[in-house]
PDB file of C-alpha atoms in Angstrom:
ATOM      1  CA  UNK A  51      28.527 -88.134 -75.486  1.00 47.00           C
ATOM      2  CA  UNK A  52      31.357 -85.470 -75.363  1.00 60.00           C
ATOM      3  CA  UNK A  53      33.105 -85.687 -72.006  1.00 70.00           C
ATOM      4  CA  UNK A  54      32.722 -82.385 -69.839  1.00 83.00           C
ATOM      5  CA  UNK A  55      35.425 -80.005 -69.818  1.00 89.00           C
ATOM      6  CA  UNK A  56      37.780 -79.449 -66.520  1.00 93.00           C
ATOM      7  CA  UNK A  57      36.159 -77.522 -63.649  1.00 94.00           C
ATOM      8  CA  UNK A  58      37.768 -74.692 -62.315  1.00 93.00           C
ATOM      9  CA  UNK A  59      39.394 -76.783 -59.629  1.00 95.00           C
ATOM     10  CA  UNK A  60      40.758 -79.234 -61.812  1.00 95.00           C
ATOM     11  CA  UNK A  61      41.653 -76.640 -64.579  1.00 94.00           C
ATOM     12  CA  UNK A  62      43.751 -74.908 -61.603  1.00 94.00           C
ATOM     13  CA  UNK A  63      45.424 -78.480 -60.684  1.00 95.00           C
ATOM     14  CA  UNK A  64      46.161 -78.872 -64.176  1.00 95.00           C
ATOM     15  CA  UNK A  65      47.728 -75.640 -65.013  1.00 93.00           C
ATOM     16  CA  UNK A  66      50.312 -76.169 -61.688  1.00 93.00           C
ATOM     17  CA  UNK A  67      51.001 -79.377 -63.520  1.00 94.00           C
ATOM     18  CA  UNK A  68      51.641 -77.335 -66.737  1.00 91.00           C
ATOM     19  CA  UNK A  69      54.445 -75.649 -65.196  1.00 88.00           C
ATOM     20  CA  UNK A  70      56.120 -78.656 -63.320  1.00 89.00           C
ATOM     21  CA  UNK A  71      59.438 -79.858 -65.164  1.00 84.00           C
ATOM     22  CA  UNK A  72      57.651 -83.406 -65.093  1.00 88.00           C
ATOM     23  CA  UNK A  73      54.271 -82.365 -65.270  1.00 91.00           C
ATOM     24  CA  UNK A  74      53.510 -83.476 -61.984  1.00 94.00           C
ATOM     25  CA  UNK A  75      49.832 -82.578 -60.338  1.00 95.00           C
ATOM     26  CA  UNK A  76      49.870 -81.246 -56.840  1.00 94.00           C
ATOM     27  CA  UNK A  77      50.026 -83.353 -53.784  1.00 90.00           C
ATOM     28  CA  UNK A  78      46.922 -82.605 -51.987  1.00 90.00           C
ATOM     29  CA  UNK A  79      44.172 -83.321 -54.404  1.00 94.00           C
ATOM     30  CA  UNK A  80      41.429 -85.184 -53.050  1.00 94.00           C
ATOM     31  CA  UNK A  81      40.984 -88.643 -54.326  1.00 93.00           C
ATOM     32  CA  UNK A  82      37.976 -88.670 -55.952  1.00 94.00           C
ATOM     33  CA  UNK A  83      38.974 -85.642 -57.804  1.00 95.00           C
ATOM     34  CA  UNK A  84      42.206 -87.503 -58.818  1.00 94.00           C
ATOM     35  CA  UNK A  85      39.976 -90.870 -59.961  1.00 95.00           C
ATOM     36  CA  UNK A  86      37.668 -88.159 -62.125  1.00 95.00           C
ATOM     37  CA  UNK A  87      40.567 -86.893 -63.632  1.00 95.00           C
ATOM     38  CA  UNK A  88      42.178 -90.368 -64.130  1.00 95.00           C
ATOM     39  CA  UNK A  89      39.155 -91.566 -65.499  1.00 95.00           C
ATOM     40  CA  UNK A  90      38.925 -88.915 -68.457  1.00 94.00           C
ATOM     41  CA  UNK A  91      42.373 -89.721 -69.519  1.00 95.00           C
ATOM     42  CA  UNK A  92      43.548 -86.183 -68.247  1.00 96.00           C
ATOM     43  CA  UNK A  93      46.103 -87.531 -65.789  1.00 95.00           C
ATOM     44  CA  UNK A  94      48.091 -90.883 -65.029  1.00 95.00           C
ATOM     45  CA  UNK A  95      49.942 -92.507 -62.461  1.00 92.00           C
ATOM     46  CA  UNK A  96      53.487 -91.246 -62.229  1.00 89.00           C
ATOM     47  CA  UNK A  97      56.431 -91.524 -59.634  1.00 84.00           C
ATOM     48  CA  UNK A  98      58.498 -88.477 -58.501  1.00 80.00           C
ATOM     49  CA  UNK A  99      62.158 -88.693 -58.204  1.00 81.00           C
ATOM     50  CA  UNK A 100      62.043 -90.061 -54.806  1.00 82.00           C
ATOM     51  CA  UNK A 101      60.083 -93.070 -56.083  1.00 82.00           C
ATOM     52  CA  UNK A 102      56.802 -91.917 -54.431  1.00 86.00           C
ATOM     53  CA  UNK A 103      53.429 -92.262 -56.134  1.00 89.00           C
ATOM     54  CA  UNK A 104      52.071 -89.106 -57.912  1.00 92.00           C
ATOM     55  CA  UNK A 105      50.094 -88.108 -61.000  1.00 94.00           C
ATOM     56  CA  UNK A 106      51.405 -86.221 -64.249  1.00 94.00           C
ATOM     57  CA  UNK A 107      49.448 -84.804 -66.937  1.00 94.00           C
ATOM     58  CA  UNK A 108      48.965 -86.445 -69.948  1.00 94.00           C
ATOM     59  CA  UNK A 109      48.664 -85.105 -73.583  1.00 92.00           C
ATOM     60  CA  UNK A 110      44.755 -85.498 -73.489  1.00 93.00           C
ATOM     61  CA  UNK A 111      45.017 -83.525 -70.287  1.00 94.00           C
ATOM     62  CA  UNK A 112      47.206 -80.666 -71.967  1.00 93.00           C
ATOM     63  CA  UNK A 113      44.314 -80.734 -75.150  1.00 91.00           C
ATOM     64  CA  UNK A 114      41.443 -80.557 -72.684  1.00 93.00           C
ATOM     65  CA  UNK A 115      43.019 -77.092 -70.942  1.00 93.00           C
ATOM     66  CA  UNK A 116      42.380 -75.280 -74.737  1.00 91.00           C
ATOM     67  CA  UNK A 117      39.655 -74.552 -77.140  1.00 90.00           C
ATOM     68  CA  UNK A 118      39.864 -75.094 -80.775  1.00 91.00           C
ATOM     69  CA  UNK A 119      40.349 -70.893 -80.829  1.00 94.00           C
ATOM     70  CA  UNK A 120      42.718 -70.987 -78.732  1.00 93.00           C
ATOM     71  CA  UNK A 121      44.637 -74.040 -79.805  1.00 91.00           C
ATOM     72  CA  UNK A 122      44.858 -72.449 -83.678  1.00 91.00           C
ATOM     73  CA  UNK A 123      45.772 -68.902 -81.980  1.00 93.00           C
ATOM     74  CA  UNK A 124      48.813 -70.885 -80.322  1.00 91.00           C
ATOM     75  CA  UNK A 125      49.896 -72.897 -83.144  1.00 88.00           C
ATOM     76  CA  UNK A 126      49.614 -70.341 -85.816  1.00 85.00           C
ATOM     77  CA  UNK A 127      51.855 -68.166 -84.119  1.00 85.00           C
ATOM     78  CA  UNK A 128      55.078 -66.665 -86.324  1.00 84.00           C
ATOM     79  CA  UNK A 129      58.306 -68.523 -85.748  1.00 78.00           C
ATOM     80  CA  UNK A 130      59.467 -66.092 -82.789  1.00 78.00           C
ATOM     81  CA  UNK A 131      56.270 -66.884 -80.847  1.00 85.00           C
ATOM     82  CA  UNK A 132      54.399 -63.921 -81.960  1.00 90.00           C
ATOM     83  CA  UNK A 133      50.618 -64.623 -82.071  1.00 94.00           C
ATOM     84  CA  UNK A 134      48.869 -63.183 -85.167  1.00 90.00           C
ATOM     85  CA  UNK A 135      46.934 -60.018 -85.012  1.00 89.00           C
ATOM     86  CA  UNK A 136      43.808 -61.802 -86.550  1.00 91.00           C
ATOM     87  CA  UNK A 137      43.357 -63.731 -83.524  1.00 93.00           C
ATOM     88  CA  UNK A 138      39.776 -62.531 -82.116  1.00 94.00           C
ATOM     89  CA  UNK A 139      40.084 -60.320 -79.122  1.00 94.00           C
ATOM     90  CA  UNK A 140      38.050 -62.280 -76.699  1.00 95.00           C
ATOM     91  CA  UNK A 141      40.300 -65.453 -77.403  1.00 95.00           C
ATOM     92  CA  UNK A 142      43.400 -63.328 -76.736  1.00 95.00           C
ATOM     93  CA  UNK A 143      42.507 -61.934 -73.701  1.00 95.00           C
ATOM     94  CA  UNK A 144      41.523 -65.675 -72.368  1.00 94.00           C
ATOM     95  CA  UNK A 145      44.961 -66.719 -73.277  1.00 95.00           C
ATOM     96  CA  UNK A 146      46.667 -63.726 -71.545  1.00 96.00           C
ATOM     97  CA  UNK A 147      44.389 -64.017 -68.490  1.00 94.00           C
ATOM     98  CA  UNK A 148      45.202 -67.816 -68.027  1.00 92.00           C
ATOM     99  CA  UNK A 149      49.235 -66.907 -68.486  1.00 92.00           C
ATOM    100  CA  UNK A 150      49.106 -69.021 -72.147  1.00 94.00           C
ATOM    101  CA  UNK A 151      50.425 -65.662 -73.848  1.00 95.00           C
ATOM    102  CA  UNK A 152      52.089 -62.678 -72.620  1.00 94.00           C
ATOM    103  CA  UNK A 153      52.681 -59.150 -73.979  1.00 95.00           C
ATOM    104  CA  UNK A 154      56.278 -58.517 -74.735  1.00 90.00           C
ATOM    105  CA  UNK A 155      58.542 -55.810 -76.227  1.00 87.00           C
ATOM    106  CA  UNK A 156      60.803 -56.496 -79.619  1.00 82.00           C
ATOM    107  CA  UNK A 157      63.618 -57.133 -76.383  1.00 85.00           C
ATOM    108  CA  UNK A 158      61.717 -59.807 -74.745  1.00 84.00           C
ATOM    109  CA  UNK A 159      60.742 -57.613 -72.033  1.00 86.00           C
ATOM    110  CA  UNK A 160      57.304 -57.453 -70.155  1.00 90.00           C
ATOM    111  CA  UNK A 161      55.279 -55.053 -72.439  1.00 90.00           C
ATOM    112  CA  UNK A 162      52.132 -52.731 -72.118  1.00 92.00           C
ATOM    113  CA  UNK A 163      48.656 -53.145 -74.005  1.00 92.00           C
ATOM    114  CA  UNK A 164      50.058 -51.599 -76.913  1.00 91.00           C
ATOM    115  CA  UNK A 165      53.101 -54.183 -77.474  1.00 92.00           C
ATOM    116  CA  UNK A 166      52.346 -57.580 -79.177  1.00 92.00           C
ATOM    117  CA  UNK A 167      51.234 -61.164 -77.478  1.00 94.00           C
ATOM    118  CA  UNK A 168      53.729 -63.887 -77.420  1.00 93.00           C
ATOM    119  CA  UNK A 169      52.985 -67.028 -76.794  1.00 92.00           C
ATOM    120  CA  UNK A 170      54.361 -67.642 -73.000  1.00 90.00           C
ATOM    121  CA  UNK A 171      56.936 -70.260 -71.499  1.00 87.00           C
ATOM    122  CA  UNK A 172      53.448 -71.854 -70.397  1.00 90.00           C
ATOM    123  CA  UNK A 173      51.486 -71.626 -73.550  1.00 91.00           C
ATOM    124  CA  UNK A 174      54.773 -73.155 -75.182  1.00 88.00           C
ATOM    125  CA  UNK A 175      54.608 -76.253 -72.722  1.00 88.00           C
ATOM    126  CA  UNK A 176      51.044 -76.370 -73.181  1.00 90.00           C
ATOM    127  CA  UNK A 177      51.379 -77.190 -77.322  1.00 87.00           C
ATOM    128  CA  UNK A 178      54.380 -78.680 -77.267  1.00 80.00           C
ATOM    129  CA  UNK A 179      57.088 -76.033 -78.406  1.00 80.00           C
ATOM    130  CA  UNK A 180      60.363 -75.411 -76.802  1.00 75.00           C
ATOM    131  CA  UNK A 181      59.959 -73.244 -73.694  1.00 79.00           C
ATOM    132  CA  UNK A 182      63.441 -72.184 -72.836  1.00 85.00           C
ATOM    133  CA  UNK A 183      62.877 -69.092 -70.577  1.00 85.00           C
ATOM    134  CA  UNK A 184      66.848 -68.524 -69.945  1.00 91.00           C
ATOM    135  CA  UNK A 185      68.107 -65.264 -71.150  1.00 93.00           C
ATOM    136  CA  UNK A 186      69.640 -65.697 -74.841  1.00 94.00           C
ATOM    137  CA  UNK A 187      72.855 -63.787 -73.509  1.00 96.00           C
ATOM    138  CA  UNK A 188      73.157 -66.824 -70.860  1.00 97.00           C
ATOM    139  CA  UNK A 189      73.400 -69.678 -73.394  1.00 96.00           C
ATOM    140  CA  UNK A 190      75.852 -67.517 -75.262  1.00 96.00           C
ATOM    141  CA  UNK A 191      77.776 -66.362 -72.467  1.00 97.00           C
ATOM    142  CA  UNK A 192      78.455 -70.386 -71.318  1.00 97.00           C
ATOM    143  CA  UNK A 193      79.407 -71.178 -74.895  1.00 96.00           C
ATOM    144  CA  UNK A 194      81.929 -68.603 -75.108  1.00 96.00           C
ATOM    145  CA  UNK A 195      83.286 -69.208 -71.644  1.00 96.00           C
ATOM    146  CA  UNK A 196      83.586 -73.058 -72.488  1.00 96.00           C
ATOM    147  CA  UNK A 197      86.031 -72.035 -75.177  1.00 94.00           C
ATOM    148  CA  UNK A 198      87.932 -69.902 -72.461  1.00 93.00           C
ATOM    149  CA  UNK A 199      86.392 -66.180 -73.845  1.00 95.00           C
ATOM    150  CA  UNK A 200      84.577 -64.171 -71.034  1.00 95.00           C
ATOM    151  CA  UNK A 201      81.636 -62.344 -72.035  1.00 96.00           C
ATOM    152  CA  UNK A 202      79.528 -59.736 -70.452  1.00 97.00           C
ATOM    153  CA  UNK A 203      75.579 -58.382 -71.349  1.00 96.00           C
ATOM    154  CA  UNK A 204      75.751 -54.176 -72.158  1.00 96.00           C
ATOM    155  CA  UNK A 205      72.910 -52.231 -72.786  1.00 92.00           C
ATOM    156  CA  UNK A 206      72.143 -48.764 -74.062  1.00 90.00           C
ATOM    157  CA  UNK A 207      69.556 -46.021 -73.058  1.00 87.00           C
ATOM    158  CA  UNK A 208      67.196 -47.136 -75.703  1.00 86.00           C
ATOM    159  CA  UNK A 209      66.843 -50.792 -74.187  1.00 86.00           C
ATOM    160  CA  UNK A 210      69.427 -52.562 -76.626  1.00 92.00           C
ATOM    161  CA  UNK A 211      71.717 -55.413 -75.413  1.00 94.00           C
ATOM    162  CA  UNK A 212      74.490 -57.281 -76.596  1.00 95.00           C
ATOM    163  CA  UNK A 213      77.100 -59.741 -75.203  1.00 96.00           C
ATOM    164  CA  UNK A 214      80.604 -58.378 -75.441  1.00 96.00           C
ATOM    165  CA  UNK A 215      83.975 -59.999 -75.483  1.00 95.00           C
ATOM    166  CA  UNK A 216      86.958 -57.522 -74.905  1.00 94.00           C
ATOM    167  CA  UNK A 217      90.959 -58.132 -74.867  1.00 90.00           C
ATOM    168  CA  UNK A 218      93.652 -55.871 -75.820  1.00 90.00           C
ATOM    169  CA  UNK A 219      92.958 -55.130 -79.475  1.00 89.00           C
ATOM    170  CA  UNK A 220      89.958 -57.130 -79.347  1.00 91.00           C
ATOM    171  CA  UNK A 221      86.335 -56.428 -79.152  1.00 94.00           C
ATOM    172  CA  UNK A 222      83.439 -58.719 -80.076  1.00 94.00           C
ATOM    173  CA  UNK A 223      79.653 -57.707 -79.987  1.00 95.00           C
ATOM    174  CA  UNK A 224      77.063 -60.326 -80.259  1.00 95.00           C
ATOM    175  CA  UNK A 225      73.471 -59.789 -80.918  1.00 93.00           C
ATOM    176  CA  UNK A 226      69.950 -60.686 -82.360  1.00 91.00           C
ATOM    177  CA  UNK A 227      68.919 -58.092 -85.456  1.00 88.00           C
ATOM    178  CA  UNK A 228      65.330 -57.283 -84.651  1.00 85.00           C
ATOM    179  CA  UNK A 229      63.094 -55.535 -87.232  1.00 75.00           C
ATOM    180  CA  UNK A 230      64.022 -52.180 -88.944  1.00 75.00           C
ATOM    181  CA  UNK A 231      64.106 -49.524 -86.645  1.00 74.00           C
ATOM    182  CA  UNK A 232      63.607 -51.992 -83.623  1.00 78.00           C
ATOM    183  CA  UNK A 233      67.486 -52.147 -83.016  1.00 87.00           C
ATOM    184  CA  UNK A 234      68.982 -55.124 -81.293  1.00 92.00           C
ATOM    185  CA  UNK A 235      68.784 -57.728 -78.481  1.00 93.00           C
ATOM    186  CA  UNK A 236      70.462 -60.264 -76.453  1.00 94.00           C
ATOM    187  CA  UNK A 237      68.812 -61.058 -73.200  1.00 92.00           C
ATOM    188  CA  UNK A 238      65.665 -62.123 -75.024  1.00 90.00           C
ATOM    189  CA  UNK A 239      64.446 -65.128 -74.056  1.00 89.00           C
ATOM    190  CA  UNK A 240      66.117 -68.313 -75.489  1.00 90.00           C
ATOM    191  CA  UNK A 241      62.604 -69.377 -77.063  1.00 87.00           C
ATOM    192  CA  UNK A 242      61.849 -66.070 -78.647  1.00 86.00           C
ATOM    193  CA  UNK A 243      65.829 -66.520 -80.923  1.00 87.00           C
ATOM    194  CA  UNK A 244      64.460 -67.106 -84.288  1.00 81.00           C
ATOM    195  CA  UNK A 245      67.416 -65.405 -85.749  1.00 83.00           C
ATOM    196  CA  UNK A 246      71.147 -66.083 -85.443  1.00 88.00           C
ATOM    197  CA  UNK A 247      73.516 -63.844 -83.527  1.00 92.00           C
ATOM    198  CA  UNK A 248      74.997 -61.272 -85.499  1.00 92.00           C
ATOM    199  CA  UNK A 249      78.880 -61.127 -84.746  1.00 92.00           C
ATOM    200  CA  UNK A 250      80.950 -57.925 -85.012  1.00 92.00           C
ATOM    201  CA  UNK A 251      84.587 -58.118 -84.575  1.00 92.00           C
ATOM    202  CA  UNK A 252      87.128 -55.091 -84.070  1.00 92.00           C
ATOM    203  CA  UNK A 253      90.473 -56.768 -83.998  1.00 85.00           C
ATOM    204  CA  UNK A 254      93.081 -53.843 -83.593  1.00 81.00           C
ATOM    205  CA  UNK A 255      91.466 -51.833 -86.202  1.00 84.00           C
ATOM    206  CA  UNK A 256      90.705 -54.976 -88.583  1.00 85.00           C
ATOM    207  CA  UNK A 257      86.693 -55.269 -88.736  1.00 87.00           C
ATOM    208  CA  UNK A 258      84.887 -58.789 -89.855  1.00 84.00           C
ATOM    209  CA  UNK A 259      82.016 -60.558 -89.151  1.00 86.00           C
ATOM    210  CA  UNK A 260      81.307 -63.933 -88.217  1.00 80.00           C
ATOM    211  CA  UNK A 261      79.430 -66.361 -90.041  1.00 63.00           C
ATOM    212  CA  UNK A 262      75.951 -67.000 -90.006  1.00 59.00           C
ATOM    213  CA  UNK A 263      74.972 -69.516 -91.577  1.00 53.00           C
ATOM    214  CA  UNK A 264      72.684 -71.222 -89.612  1.00 47.00           C
ATOM    215  CA  UNK A 265      69.638 -72.453 -90.898  1.00 47.00           C
ATOM    216  CA  UNK A 266      67.106 -71.200 -88.105  1.00 56.00           C
ATOM    217  CA  UNK A 267      69.165 -73.448 -85.274  1.00 68.00           C
ATOM    218  CA  UNK A 268      67.765 -73.133 -81.552  1.00 86.00           C
ATOM    219  CA  UNK A 269      69.533 -70.829 -79.140  1.00 90.00           C
ATOM    220  CA  UNK A 270      71.775 -73.590 -77.679  1.00 91.00           C
ATOM    221  CA  UNK A 271      73.203 -74.534 -81.388  1.00 91.00           C
ATOM    222  CA  UNK A 272      73.377 -70.946 -82.662  1.00 91.00           C
ATOM    223  CA  UNK A 273      75.229 -69.708 -79.370  1.00 94.00           C
ATOM    224  CA  UNK A 274      77.830 -72.941 -79.696  1.00 93.00           C
ATOM    225  CA  UNK A 275      78.348 -72.191 -83.472  1.00 91.00           C
ATOM    226  CA  UNK A 276      78.567 -68.387 -82.680  1.00 92.00           C
ATOM    227  CA  UNK A 277      81.568 -69.251 -79.863  1.00 93.00           C
ATOM    228  CA  UNK A 278      83.035 -71.456 -82.601  1.00 91.00           C
ATOM    229  CA  UNK A 279      83.198 -69.109 -84.653  1.00 90.00           C
ATOM    230  CA  UNK A 280      84.982 -66.763 -82.996  1.00 90.00           C
ATOM    231  CA  UNK A 281      87.179 -69.289 -81.732  1.00 90.00           C
ATOM    232  CA  UNK A 282      88.161 -70.200 -85.600  1.00 87.00           C
ATOM    233  CA  UNK A 283      88.745 -66.496 -86.327  1.00 84.00           C
ATOM    234  CA  UNK A 284      91.008 -65.992 -83.660  1.00 82.00           C
ATOM    235  CA  UNK A 285      93.029 -68.915 -84.287  1.00 81.00           C
ATOM    236  CA  UNK A 286      93.314 -67.878 -88.006  1.00 74.00           C
ATOM    237  CA  UNK A 287      94.535 -64.141 -86.627  1.00 63.00           C
ATOM    238  CA  UNK A 288      97.181 -65.725 -84.861  1.00 57.00           C
ATOM    239  CA  UNK A 289     100.721 -66.039 -86.315  1.00 48.00           C
ATOM    240  CA  UNK A 290     101.778 -69.551 -86.461  1.00 44.00           C
ATOM    241  CA  UNK A 291     105.016 -69.822 -83.892  1.00 42.00           C
ATOM    242  CA  UNK A 292     106.792 -72.638 -86.268  1.00 43.00           C
ATOM    243  CA  UNK A 293     106.797 -70.208 -89.269  1.00 42.00           C
ATOM    244  CA  UNK A 294     109.979 -68.288 -89.851  1.00 45.00           C
ATOM    245  CA  UNK A 295     109.651 -64.686 -89.792  1.00 41.00           C
TER     246      UNK A 295
END
């Protein structure tokens, strides 16, 4: 006999746990409800950081929050998290209503009903995908700072953004190239970073592009690689003080 799906209260508690870094269930759940969910395998005993007894959501519990159509819709999304346009409207609306999907612009900003739907950070956690919500620009700026390069985010009136590093005689712009006619972005969520940073360098009138052989690396790795590429480029451009002039 198939177990009944979670009821409305149980789903609410389980979704709250899904948003917790440790998948911890809320503290004020009645004991009988905890026993029922534990019996069905949706939760398990867990200690929080202070050693207090709690319960956390299990893989079975996450699966119980999804129907087959919803699971298929999330898992069949494109590399950047965009949900296929072929997903049935009732399924998509349910995903949007529960916060498992969100409409975004190509720049990763909240969109309208005319914009495509993407798996949200909550939805990504539910199906086991990376769910880093930090702006991609933050990861790149931190990677540059670790190598001694200060950088800021700049934008234009069309919503395009880039990370800029400037020094005397030097300008470096980093951004993610969007689709044809869609511009560029640096402030999209880190989980949406499906292609490498593009780096454009103006070094005293000499123009260059940074190498981008990353093979689909995650945003953290890609940002570190971009910062290292800049460091190598500038190191090669500096004259060797031991070389006679």
